[in-house]
């Protein structure tokens, strides 16, 4: 048994602030070949006769997120809906309102969705913010499960982000089915919500069904002989915008590079992306690469463009083999100096980087696209030698150079699991007074002794626990509470064992955790404050002792969302981001979960006091998003499973790759660099 500095273990759930570091052999493991012998604590007799609903459908590691139908579906889970397909959504706008005085708006798009059974919209995600642009083309893509048989409403809100707040620029609301009917074509609609403005701009949405391609491409690009600007006095600040073609001849941005300051021959950092993001797995699909001169006011100047395809980029007198290879090998890697002559814009003058900057240019742009496509065909016909412009223009604006390209088979979460990586699961439950007294029917901790309806904590623990426990084959789960006064002295504890045994806080099943949870409600006093930092720090300290690539830890925190130690929690998460750990926070009730969204830093790295997290390790899930209208029941277990596990696989594989651990066919995880 490992012991923490400055804290012994005490019985009866005392010593709440003492650090606890359990023996990993009892923590539970997934994929272990041997058996683990661990003393099982005796479950205390429940203090009340509470009738619990039947168990939700069991979900194994091979079918998590899949649709389930079960005789118990009318209890904790409604009938799950199988997605018709997964689609990728790209969003842009044009002619937005300008709410800034000295510059242009800095817009971002907030995407919200709700199914027909849900009463309110829930945030699906938000794009990055583009500085000084009234016609933004956002890079971030949204992956959405499209269900043909249900009505999925979607709402787009455009906001101007300012240092002192944000301004509303308009919204558009429709159904996902209407957008999907424009698959691979532009869905263009006016923005609403500004009563004093007749024209608030337009939103443009392009959707495409995702392919199953599991490849990663890395490109390194440079340029040569770029022209000077301002009458030849200054060297440009060039950056690249890479777009893929749509069926209607338009292009959707897939990535942008950072600008290189004052350079006629820039060398950009390598660009990494999924092949399905670049071309949706279609190696023949047209790719456009625009080279711009960066302007601080957002009026970037197009230097020139070239057209190619992934097939052309990788071709070197041999075709790409699509046969799967071992994990630690690549499908193709090649150093080259393939040149692409940049085609100057027709007017050869300053204009915005948005390819759809005004509605009056649509016809011209369509004609230009056809001409550029002809140019691409002519360029492609010239093989792998240096490319020259076929546009008829004698203006030389330089060339783009492909320096190196690598295509790898993507390594997935399942690859690590099959190779023997062990997953360890712990849970922490909020016992603070903000949840309401347990005897109050409106309390989030209310125990319905007679009706048998589960409270939100019971719903969340059973629903999420049943999902995650499938990855923990030993079935021993440390279970803690925080924020309560403990008997007999009434000391406030921010981490106490639910089973009352601080030296051995393990439970053998989710049902046993629920039993101890109900007992704790009867013997403890809900108090506060709501502090996350202690339980995060202790779990991270456990994870820090297992850095061999064979273990990964998951901490589930269930809370009502009113967090007290935000600064300390951010520091704890930043420290934990160095270790093999993910944290899933499930929010119950109707509190403002804005603080949780801040911790779930999908787009902006979590930071505090000048320190930044190495990676995103938090996934926040609001339980209300999955509750049915008729009562406190989970409507779709499969939808909840997908949401809970949405980020954890990428978080785990991201950590393993960053530390050089790769799965092998011999069912062991081995460092890349010995």
XYZ file of C-alpha atoms in Angstrom:
674
model
C 0.000 0.000 0.000
C 1.398 3.385 -0.974
C 1.043 6.136 1.554
C 1.089 9.860 0.983
C 3.276 12.318 2.770
C 1.658 14.105 5.653
C -1.384 11.870 5.948
C -2.121 8.589 7.577
C -5.274 6.672 6.926
C -8.098 6.790 9.331
C -11.192 4.731 9.743
C -14.752 5.810 9.651
C -14.210 8.137 6.688
C -12.190 10.635 8.701
C -9.067 12.494 7.665
C -10.778 13.994 4.665
C -7.922 16.314 3.747
C -5.197 13.697 4.063
C -3.730 12.578 0.767
C -4.520 8.983 -0.174
C -2.507 6.942 -2.656
C -3.893 3.433 -3.125
C -2.069 0.355 -4.301
C -2.474 0.057 -8.066
C -3.053 -3.689 -7.785
C -6.434 -2.873 -6.283
C -7.136 0.016 -8.620
C -8.358 -2.367 -11.282
C -6.912 -3.068 -14.710
C -8.074 -3.712 -18.210
C -6.468 -6.274 -20.440
C -4.304 -7.891 -17.749
C -3.535 -11.527 -18.383
C -3.183 -12.511 -14.741
C -5.726 -12.417 -11.951
C -5.703 -9.854 -9.180
C -6.451 -10.889 -5.624
C -7.862 -8.007 -3.621
C -9.793 -8.046 -0.349
C -13.372 -7.046 -0.975
C -14.844 -4.723 1.651
C -18.088 -5.813 3.234
C -20.948 -3.631 2.096
C -22.825 -2.097 5.015
C -26.513 -2.659 5.382
C -28.474 0.118 3.670
C -30.206 2.493 6.035
C -33.332 2.686 3.901
C -35.213 0.388 1.588
C -34.681 2.245 -1.697
C -35.934 0.565 -4.849
C -33.571 1.137 -7.731
C -34.455 0.799 -11.415
C -33.197 -2.170 -13.361
C -29.677 -2.049 -14.698
C -29.155 -0.265 -17.980
C -27.959 -2.288 -20.997
C -24.397 -3.472 -20.546
C -21.938 -1.950 -22.981
C -18.628 -3.647 -23.717
C -15.459 -2.138 -25.123
C -16.408 -3.352 -28.566
C -19.844 -1.769 -28.656
C -19.599 1.401 -26.552
C -21.542 4.047 -28.411
C -23.450 1.518 -30.470
C -27.225 1.413 -30.514
C -28.783 -0.808 -27.828
C -32.286 -2.196 -27.452
C -33.158 -3.923 -24.191
C -36.181 -4.903 -22.175
C -35.043 -2.422 -19.558
C -34.942 0.468 -22.000
C -37.970 2.087 -20.403
C -36.056 2.438 -17.144
C -32.747 4.271 -17.323
C -32.468 4.210 -21.049
C -34.912 4.899 -23.833
C -34.519 3.120 -27.118
C -31.204 4.222 -28.586
C -31.191 5.505 -32.135
C -28.623 4.211 -34.580
C -27.039 7.126 -36.472
C -27.698 7.018 -40.197
C -24.212 8.405 -40.789
C -21.577 10.738 -39.439
C -21.207 14.038 -41.209
C -18.523 16.699 -41.137
C -19.738 20.298 -41.100
C -17.774 23.343 -42.305
C -19.055 26.859 -41.546
C -18.315 30.280 -43.009
C -20.082 33.637 -43.236
C -20.031 36.679 -45.436
C -21.016 40.336 -45.107
C -21.360 40.253 -41.317
C -22.259 43.384 -39.391
C -19.325 45.404 -38.102
C -19.753 46.125 -34.391
C -16.235 47.508 -33.875
C -15.356 51.165 -34.386
C -11.643 51.206 -35.133
C -11.437 47.748 -36.697
C -13.660 44.953 -37.965
C -15.591 42.386 -35.964
C -13.768 39.357 -34.536
C -16.406 36.680 -35.179
C -16.868 33.143 -33.949
C -19.780 30.759 -34.459
C -21.571 28.989 -31.613
C -23.303 25.781 -32.750
C -26.215 24.408 -30.705
C -28.420 21.364 -31.275
C -31.472 19.695 -29.825
C -33.427 16.587 -30.727
C -37.215 16.614 -30.919
C -37.454 15.147 -27.414
C -35.282 17.834 -25.835
C -36.727 21.069 -24.504
C -33.731 23.323 -25.017
C -30.630 23.637 -27.144
C -27.270 22.359 -25.948
C -23.918 23.591 -27.147
C -22.322 21.317 -29.716
C -19.186 23.428 -29.913
C -17.800 26.693 -31.174
C -15.342 27.719 -33.846
C -12.121 29.581 -33.392
C -12.267 33.388 -33.427
C -11.037 35.088 -36.591
C -9.639 38.555 -36.101
C -10.874 41.540 -38.128
C -13.054 39.735 -40.663
C -16.589 40.273 -41.889
C -16.403 37.187 -44.107
C -14.802 34.524 -41.908
C -13.997 31.002 -43.059
C -13.564 28.950 -39.914
C -11.162 26.011 -39.935
C -12.792 24.005 -37.142
C -14.997 21.156 -38.329
C -17.954 19.671 -36.472
C -18.513 15.905 -36.522
C -22.224 15.180 -36.038
C -24.256 11.976 -35.870
C -27.052 12.373 -38.390
C -30.252 10.424 -37.651
C -32.592 10.177 -40.617
C -35.622 9.177 -38.536
C -35.482 12.038 -36.012
C -35.835 15.807 -36.201
C -32.518 17.339 -35.169
C -32.750 21.097 -34.876
C -29.553 23.091 -35.158
C -28.891 26.732 -34.364
C -25.931 28.854 -35.416
C -25.162 31.997 -33.410
C -22.537 34.456 -34.640
C -20.767 36.555 -32.012
C -18.172 39.305 -32.133
C -15.601 38.681 -29.399
C -14.268 41.838 -27.744
C -11.814 42.255 -24.856
C -14.632 43.474 -22.626
C -17.356 41.086 -23.755
C -19.122 40.017 -26.928
C -21.668 41.407 -29.384
C -24.423 39.426 -31.079
C -24.200 39.439 -34.894
C -27.143 37.201 -35.822
C -28.358 33.626 -35.877
C -29.840 31.004 -38.150
C -31.958 28.059 -37.058
C -32.936 25.067 -39.168
C -32.895 21.265 -39.137
C -29.906 19.080 -39.802
C -31.909 17.231 -42.456
C -32.346 20.429 -44.479
C -28.604 21.097 -44.429
C -27.711 17.493 -45.266
C -29.929 17.667 -48.346
C -27.269 20.063 -49.700
C -24.521 17.464 -49.146
C -21.167 18.567 -50.626
C -22.819 21.806 -51.741
C -23.163 25.163 -50.060
C -26.191 25.726 -47.839
C -26.548 29.529 -47.870
C -29.075 31.357 -45.706
C -29.464 34.897 -44.308
C -28.743 35.602 -40.655
C -31.619 36.798 -38.458
C -31.996 38.322 -35.035
C -31.069 41.939 -35.715
C -34.436 43.742 -35.983
C -32.967 47.131 -36.880
C -30.892 45.682 -39.710
C -32.325 44.455 -42.991
C -29.129 42.643 -43.964
C -27.126 40.936 -41.220
C -25.053 38.837 -43.585
C -25.230 35.204 -44.614
C -24.132 31.890 -43.187
C -22.671 29.189 -45.440
C -22.651 25.548 -44.327
C -21.117 22.621 -46.192
C -21.678 19.053 -44.971
C -20.159 15.822 -46.161
C -20.473 12.242 -44.995
C -17.272 11.113 -43.322
C -15.216 8.337 -44.816
C -13.655 5.570 -42.721
C -10.127 6.533 -43.767
C -7.688 6.137 -40.844
C -4.619 7.864 -42.204
C -2.617 10.888 -41.094
C -0.742 13.105 -43.535
C 2.117 15.439 -42.688
C 3.229 18.075 -45.162
C 6.109 20.474 -45.023
C 5.838 23.331 -47.496
C 7.993 26.268 -48.420
C 7.935 28.955 -51.083
C 10.462 30.720 -53.286
C 10.686 34.046 -55.132
C 7.619 35.613 -53.536
C 7.173 39.237 -54.676
C 7.817 42.253 -52.507
C 4.904 44.459 -51.478
C 4.200 48.201 -51.417
C 6.031 49.053 -54.642
C 8.740 46.512 -53.928
C 9.832 48.099 -50.654
C 8.915 45.332 -48.182
C 9.104 41.579 -48.097
C 5.772 39.802 -47.507
C 4.538 38.044 -44.359
C 3.245 34.928 -46.136
C 0.891 32.267 -44.794
C -0.967 29.374 -46.428
C -4.658 28.497 -46.601
C -5.371 24.925 -47.724
C -8.872 24.119 -48.999
C -10.595 21.113 -50.504
C -13.058 21.204 -53.369
C -16.811 20.688 -53.069
C -19.100 19.184 -55.677
C -20.471 22.584 -56.698
C -17.001 23.967 -57.524
C -16.545 25.884 -54.278
C -13.809 25.226 -51.750
C -13.885 24.703 -47.981
C -10.934 25.679 -45.810
C -9.308 22.758 -43.966
C -6.289 24.419 -42.343
C -4.201 27.577 -42.184
C -0.525 28.050 -41.413
C 1.014 30.700 -39.229
C 2.480 33.703 -41.095
C 6.248 33.891 -41.559
C 7.460 37.419 -40.953
C 9.268 39.294 -43.710
C 10.315 36.471 -46.017
C 10.410 35.896 -49.769
C 11.391 32.253 -49.211
C 9.413 31.076 -46.162
C 9.605 27.564 -44.709
C 6.446 26.749 -42.776
C 6.204 24.335 -39.874
C 4.957 20.833 -40.792
C 1.186 20.565 -41.165
C -0.459 17.477 -39.629
C -4.049 16.459 -40.303
C -6.251 13.482 -40.962
C -6.519 12.454 -44.601
C -10.295 12.532 -44.261
C -10.024 16.189 -43.210
C -7.820 17.057 -46.159
C -9.764 15.193 -48.849
C -12.183 12.822 -47.045
C -10.066 9.873 -48.137
C -10.326 10.738 -51.860
C -6.747 10.932 -53.135
C -7.909 12.384 -56.461
C -9.869 15.256 -54.935
C -8.764 18.757 -55.902
C -6.856 20.633 -53.208
C -6.278 24.379 -53.443
C -3.361 26.049 -51.687
C -3.534 29.838 -51.416
C -0.542 31.912 -50.377
C -1.443 35.215 -48.673
C 0.471 38.222 -47.449
C -0.674 38.776 -43.870
C -2.203 42.130 -42.875
C -2.892 43.090 -39.268
C -6.237 44.659 -40.253
C -7.507 41.360 -41.675
C -7.318 42.520 -45.321
C -4.871 39.817 -46.320
C -3.486 40.039 -49.841
C -3.636 36.975 -52.079
C -0.214 36.404 -53.631
C -1.109 33.346 -55.661
C -2.762 29.926 -55.719
C -2.001 26.443 -56.950
C -4.083 23.305 -57.380
C -3.089 19.725 -56.737
C -4.350 16.484 -55.159
C -3.042 14.159 -52.503
C -2.357 11.595 -55.212
C -0.103 14.046 -57.026
C 1.612 15.093 -53.808
C 2.608 11.539 -52.900
C 3.348 10.269 -56.408
C 6.986 9.494 -57.071
C 7.036 7.017 -59.948
C 5.195 4.517 -57.738
C 1.663 4.158 -56.482
C 0.755 4.358 -52.809
C 0.256 0.934 -51.282
C -2.969 0.703 -49.319
C -1.931 -2.492 -47.522
C -1.902 -2.095 -43.746
C 1.557 -2.112 -42.207
C 2.817 -2.433 -38.600
C 1.955 0.450 -36.295
C 5.491 1.797 -36.110
C 5.885 2.054 -39.875
C 4.542 4.562 -42.387
C 2.599 3.979 -45.561
C 4.788 6.448 -47.413
C 7.424 9.022 -46.597
C 9.287 11.062 -49.130
C 11.614 14.013 -49.227
C 11.174 16.001 -52.386
C 11.454 19.394 -53.997
C 8.313 19.352 -56.076
C 7.489 22.876 -57.304
C 4.060 24.335 -58.006
C 3.946 27.653 -59.804
C 1.649 30.088 -58.004
C -1.135 31.501 -60.168
C -1.665 35.217 -59.437
C -5.199 36.530 -58.824
C -6.892 37.970 -61.890
C -7.063 41.526 -60.563
C -3.678 41.131 -58.808
C -4.850 43.501 -56.068
C -5.546 43.452 -52.354
C -8.519 41.537 -51.180
C -9.656 39.523 -48.166
C -8.656 35.927 -47.630
C -12.292 34.889 -47.735
C -13.177 33.331 -51.065
C -16.734 34.513 -50.595
C -16.252 38.110 -49.553
C -19.338 39.537 -51.253
C -22.442 38.200 -52.942
C -21.810 40.172 -56.128
C -18.663 38.153 -56.805
C -20.341 34.738 -56.841
C -20.738 34.530 -60.609
C -17.184 35.705 -61.227
C -15.884 33.269 -58.687
C -17.735 30.365 -60.314
C -16.204 31.264 -63.683
C -12.795 31.642 -62.069
C -13.147 28.218 -60.406
C -13.790 26.597 -63.777
C -10.778 28.342 -65.276
C -8.645 27.384 -62.290
C -9.797 23.788 -62.582
C -8.679 23.779 -66.216
C -5.379 25.178 -65.031
C -5.094 22.365 -62.511
C -5.781 19.762 -65.178
C -3.042 21.255 -67.324
C -0.664 21.398 -64.378
C -1.391 17.816 -63.384
C -0.726 16.638 -66.908
C 2.857 17.813 -66.679
C 3.809 15.084 -64.212
C 6.127 15.508 -61.286
C 8.518 18.008 -62.822
C 8.467 21.728 -62.069
C 5.048 23.187 -62.711
C 4.412 26.372 -64.601
C 1.330 28.506 -64.788
C -1.184 27.940 -67.552
C -3.322 30.892 -66.732
C -1.980 33.009 -69.500
C -0.476 35.480 -67.062
C 3.148 36.489 -67.483
C 3.345 37.767 -63.899
C 5.688 35.690 -61.757
C 4.535 35.563 -58.140
C 6.810 32.728 -57.055
C 6.324 29.049 -56.456
C 5.238 26.689 -53.715
C 7.575 23.819 -52.814
C 6.638 20.489 -51.276
C 9.673 19.629 -49.164
C 8.461 16.450 -47.485
C 5.307 14.373 -47.185
C 4.502 11.461 -44.883
C 1.347 9.344 -44.710
C 0.846 7.188 -41.600
C -1.868 4.788 -40.575
C -3.690 6.427 -37.663
C -3.278 4.704 -34.306
C -6.536 4.439 -32.366
C -7.675 3.928 -28.807
C -8.704 0.355 -29.629
C -5.180 -0.394 -30.919
C -3.775 0.470 -27.492
C -6.487 -1.503 -25.677
C -5.836 -4.584 -27.814
C -2.126 -4.218 -27.123
C -2.706 -4.520 -23.388
C -2.962 -0.941 -22.122
C -4.807 -1.053 -18.792
C -7.528 1.436 -17.880
C -8.141 2.364 -14.216
C -11.357 4.037 -13.054
C -12.158 6.117 -9.925
C -15.218 8.199 -8.999
C -15.821 11.281 -6.813
C -19.304 12.562 -5.841
C -20.289 16.070 -4.772
C -21.744 16.173 -1.229
C -22.001 19.948 -0.917
C -25.001 21.847 0.439
C -25.717 23.541 -2.891
C -27.372 20.269 -3.967
C -30.159 20.797 -1.409
C -31.108 18.741 1.683
C -31.489 15.027 0.820
C -34.999 14.934 2.345
C -36.204 17.767 0.104
C -37.968 16.352 -2.999
C -36.330 19.135 -5.036
C -32.834 18.191 -3.882
C -30.440 16.663 -6.384
C -29.630 14.118 -3.642
C -33.277 13.285 -2.803
C -33.863 9.575 -2.150
C -37.329 8.533 -3.323
C -37.915 5.728 -0.830
C -41.489 5.013 -1.921
C -41.561 5.817 -5.641
C -38.143 4.389 -6.397
C -37.212 7.110 -8.864
C -33.456 7.667 -9.018
C -32.059 11.115 -8.287
C -29.730 12.809 -10.818
C -26.595 11.541 -9.047
C -27.848 7.964 -9.136
C -28.769 8.338 -12.796
C -25.370 9.769 -13.669
C -23.377 7.272 -11.621
C -25.191 4.250 -12.968
C -25.377 5.443 -16.562
C -21.780 6.654 -16.857
C -20.346 4.006 -14.556
C -21.897 1.197 -16.557
C -20.136 2.561 -19.615
C -16.680 3.077 -18.149
C -16.528 -0.020 -15.951
C -16.393 -2.193 -19.060
C -12.817 -1.010 -19.548
C -11.797 -2.069 -16.012
C -11.645 -5.855 -15.948
C -10.760 -6.221 -12.232
C -13.909 -4.327 -11.257
C -12.447 -2.564 -8.222
C -13.270 1.135 -8.173
C -12.062 3.700 -5.611
C -15.140 5.773 -4.738
C -14.949 9.087 -2.886
C -17.160 11.922 -1.782
C -16.201 15.526 -1.154
C -17.652 18.605 0.571
C -19.425 16.962 3.536
C -19.154 17.049 7.331
C -18.255 13.590 8.595
C -19.234 11.944 11.864
C -18.455 11.832 14.690
C -16.697 15.205 14.937
C -18.312 17.004 11.997
C -14.989 17.687 10.272
C -15.309 18.918 6.692
C -13.663 16.550 4.198
C -12.827 17.195 0.546
C -12.040 13.521 -0.088
C -13.556 10.695 1.956
C -14.142 7.045 1.115
C -17.777 6.221 0.417
C -17.389 2.783 2.026
C -16.033 4.332 5.233
C -12.645 2.671 4.860
C -10.160 5.391 3.994
C -7.307 2.904 3.710
C -9.242 0.725 1.251
C -11.924 2.766 -0.561
C -12.653 0.168 -3.247
C -16.063 -1.001 -4.400
C -16.570 -4.116 -6.481
C -19.407 -2.792 -8.646
C -21.405 0.283 -9.540
C -24.266 -1.100 -7.446
C -21.988 -1.219 -4.394
C -20.948 2.389 -5.013
C -24.642 3.348 -5.097
C -25.268 1.510 -1.843
C -22.440 3.326 -0.073
C -23.549 6.615 -1.635
C -27.021 6.278 -0.103
C -25.547 5.308 3.268
C -23.331 8.407 3.215
C -26.337 10.646 2.582
C -27.869 9.285 5.787
C -24.743 9.673 7.947
C -23.035 12.820 6.655
C -24.055 16.474 6.513
C -23.936 18.240 3.173
C -21.699 21.240 3.562
C -19.014 22.719 1.333
C -17.231 24.333 -0.337
C -17.096 22.500 -3.684
C -13.381 21.801 -4.075
C -12.111 19.644 -6.933
C -8.382 20.193 -6.522
C -7.662 17.632 -3.802
C -9.227 14.636 -5.534
C -7.638 15.657 -8.862
C -4.193 16.077 -7.287
C -4.382 12.731 -5.499
C -5.464 10.829 -8.605
C -2.795 12.581 -10.673
C -0.163 11.636 -8.092
C -1.160 7.989 -8.504
C -0.908 8.312 -12.289
C 2.510 9.966 -12.015
C 3.936 6.693 -10.669
C 2.979 4.747 -13.798
C 4.615 6.368 -16.798
C 5.540 3.211 -18.698
C 2.755 3.508 -21.279
C 0.893 0.478 -19.911
C -1.606 2.296 -17.679
C -4.149 5.076 -18.080
C -6.394 6.586 -15.406
C -9.933 7.979 -15.603
C -11.453 10.080 -12.834
C -15.231 10.602 -12.937
C -16.468 13.651 -10.994
C -20.234 14.105 -10.576
C -21.200 17.599 -9.403
C -23.934 20.226 -9.427
C -21.532 22.647 -11.120
C -20.953 25.331 -8.484
C -17.167 25.102 -8.069
C -15.351 27.019 -5.310
C -11.621 26.451 -5.866
C -11.396 27.300 -9.564
C -7.856 28.671 -9.373
C -6.548 25.631 -7.493
C -8.480 23.290 -9.786
C -6.903 24.856 -12.867
C -3.472 24.398 -11.337
C -4.314 20.784 -10.499
C -5.465 20.120 -14.083
C -2.367 21.748 -15.561
C -0.175 19.559 -13.360
C -2.233 16.458 -14.204
C -1.975 17.116 -17.961
C 1.591 15.754 -17.821
C 0.396 12.344 -16.666
C -1.676 9.471 -18.134
C -5.047 10.663 -16.876
C -8.392 11.906 -18.194
C -11.114 13.538 -16.109
C -14.801 13.244 -16.974
C -17.049 15.778 -15.237
C -20.787 15.071 -15.325
C -22.941 18.064 -14.405
C -26.316 17.401 -12.791
C -29.108 19.886 -12.211
C -29.753 23.247 -13.839
C -26.798 25.263 -12.561
C -24.667 27.496 -14.764
C -21.957 25.194 -16.105
C -19.936 27.927 -17.789
C -17.024 27.207 -15.425
C -17.030 23.564 -16.497
C -16.923 24.572 -20.151
C -13.855 26.618 -19.290
C -12.168 23.558 -17.788
C -13.096 21.508 -20.864
C -10.641 23.472 -22.974
C -11.296 22.052 -26.443
C -10.260 25.138 -28.412
C -8.104 27.193 -26.034
C -5.456 25.561 -23.879
C -6.217 25.792 -20.180
C -3.931 28.317 -18.502
C -3.453 30.044 -15.166
C -0.719 32.347 -13.874
C 1.162 32.050 -17.163
C 1.220 28.235 -17.036
C -0.412 26.165 -19.773
C -1.754 22.625 -19.801
C 0.204 20.235 -22.006
C -3.060 18.838 -23.399
C -6.804 18.818 -22.849
C -7.662 16.133 -20.264
C -11.216 17.179 -19.317
C -14.512 16.111 -20.864
C -17.618 17.841 -19.485
C -21.054 16.274 -20.015
C -24.326 17.932 -18.863
C -26.643 15.113 -17.815
C -29.810 17.117 -18.567
C -28.954 16.877 -22.232
C -29.900 13.192 -22.117
C -32.885 13.211 -19.764
C -36.328 12.504 -21.188
C -39.198 14.946 -20.807
C -41.440 12.408 -19.046
C -39.164 11.886 -16.047
C -35.675 11.452 -14.697
C -34.595 8.779 -17.132
C -31.848 8.538 -19.708
C -33.490 8.645 -23.121
C -30.585 7.320 -25.162
C -27.847 5.294 -23.517
C -25.887 5.133 -26.781
C -25.946 8.920 -27.178
C -24.739 9.348 -23.602
C -21.993 6.793 -24.196
C -20.750 8.658 -27.251
C -20.740 11.963 -25.367
C -18.961 10.595 -22.303
C -16.292 8.859 -24.355
C -16.078 11.499 -27.082
C -12.701 12.918 -26.074
C -11.158 10.276 -23.833
C -9.847 8.009 -26.646
C -8.082 10.920 -28.353
C -6.791 12.123 -24.988
C -5.271 8.735 -24.248
C -3.766 8.174 -27.689
C -2.508 11.759 -27.715
C -0.695 11.187 -24.431
C 0.797 7.874 -25.581
C 2.046 9.331 -28.854
C 3.481 12.418 -27.159
C 5.527 10.145 -24.900
C 6.603 7.888 -27.740
C 4.563 4.804 -26.823
C 3.175 2.774 -29.716
C 0.998 -0.368 -29.647
C 2.588 -3.521 -31.005
C 1.266 -6.766 -32.379
C 2.793 -8.642 -29.427
C 0.198 -7.178 -27.031
C 2.579 -4.835 -25.303
C 3.214 -1.131 -25.447
C 6.738 -0.254 -26.460
C 8.489 3.126 -26.629
C 9.392 4.313 -30.120
C 12.816 5.447 -28.955
C 14.680 2.848 -26.938
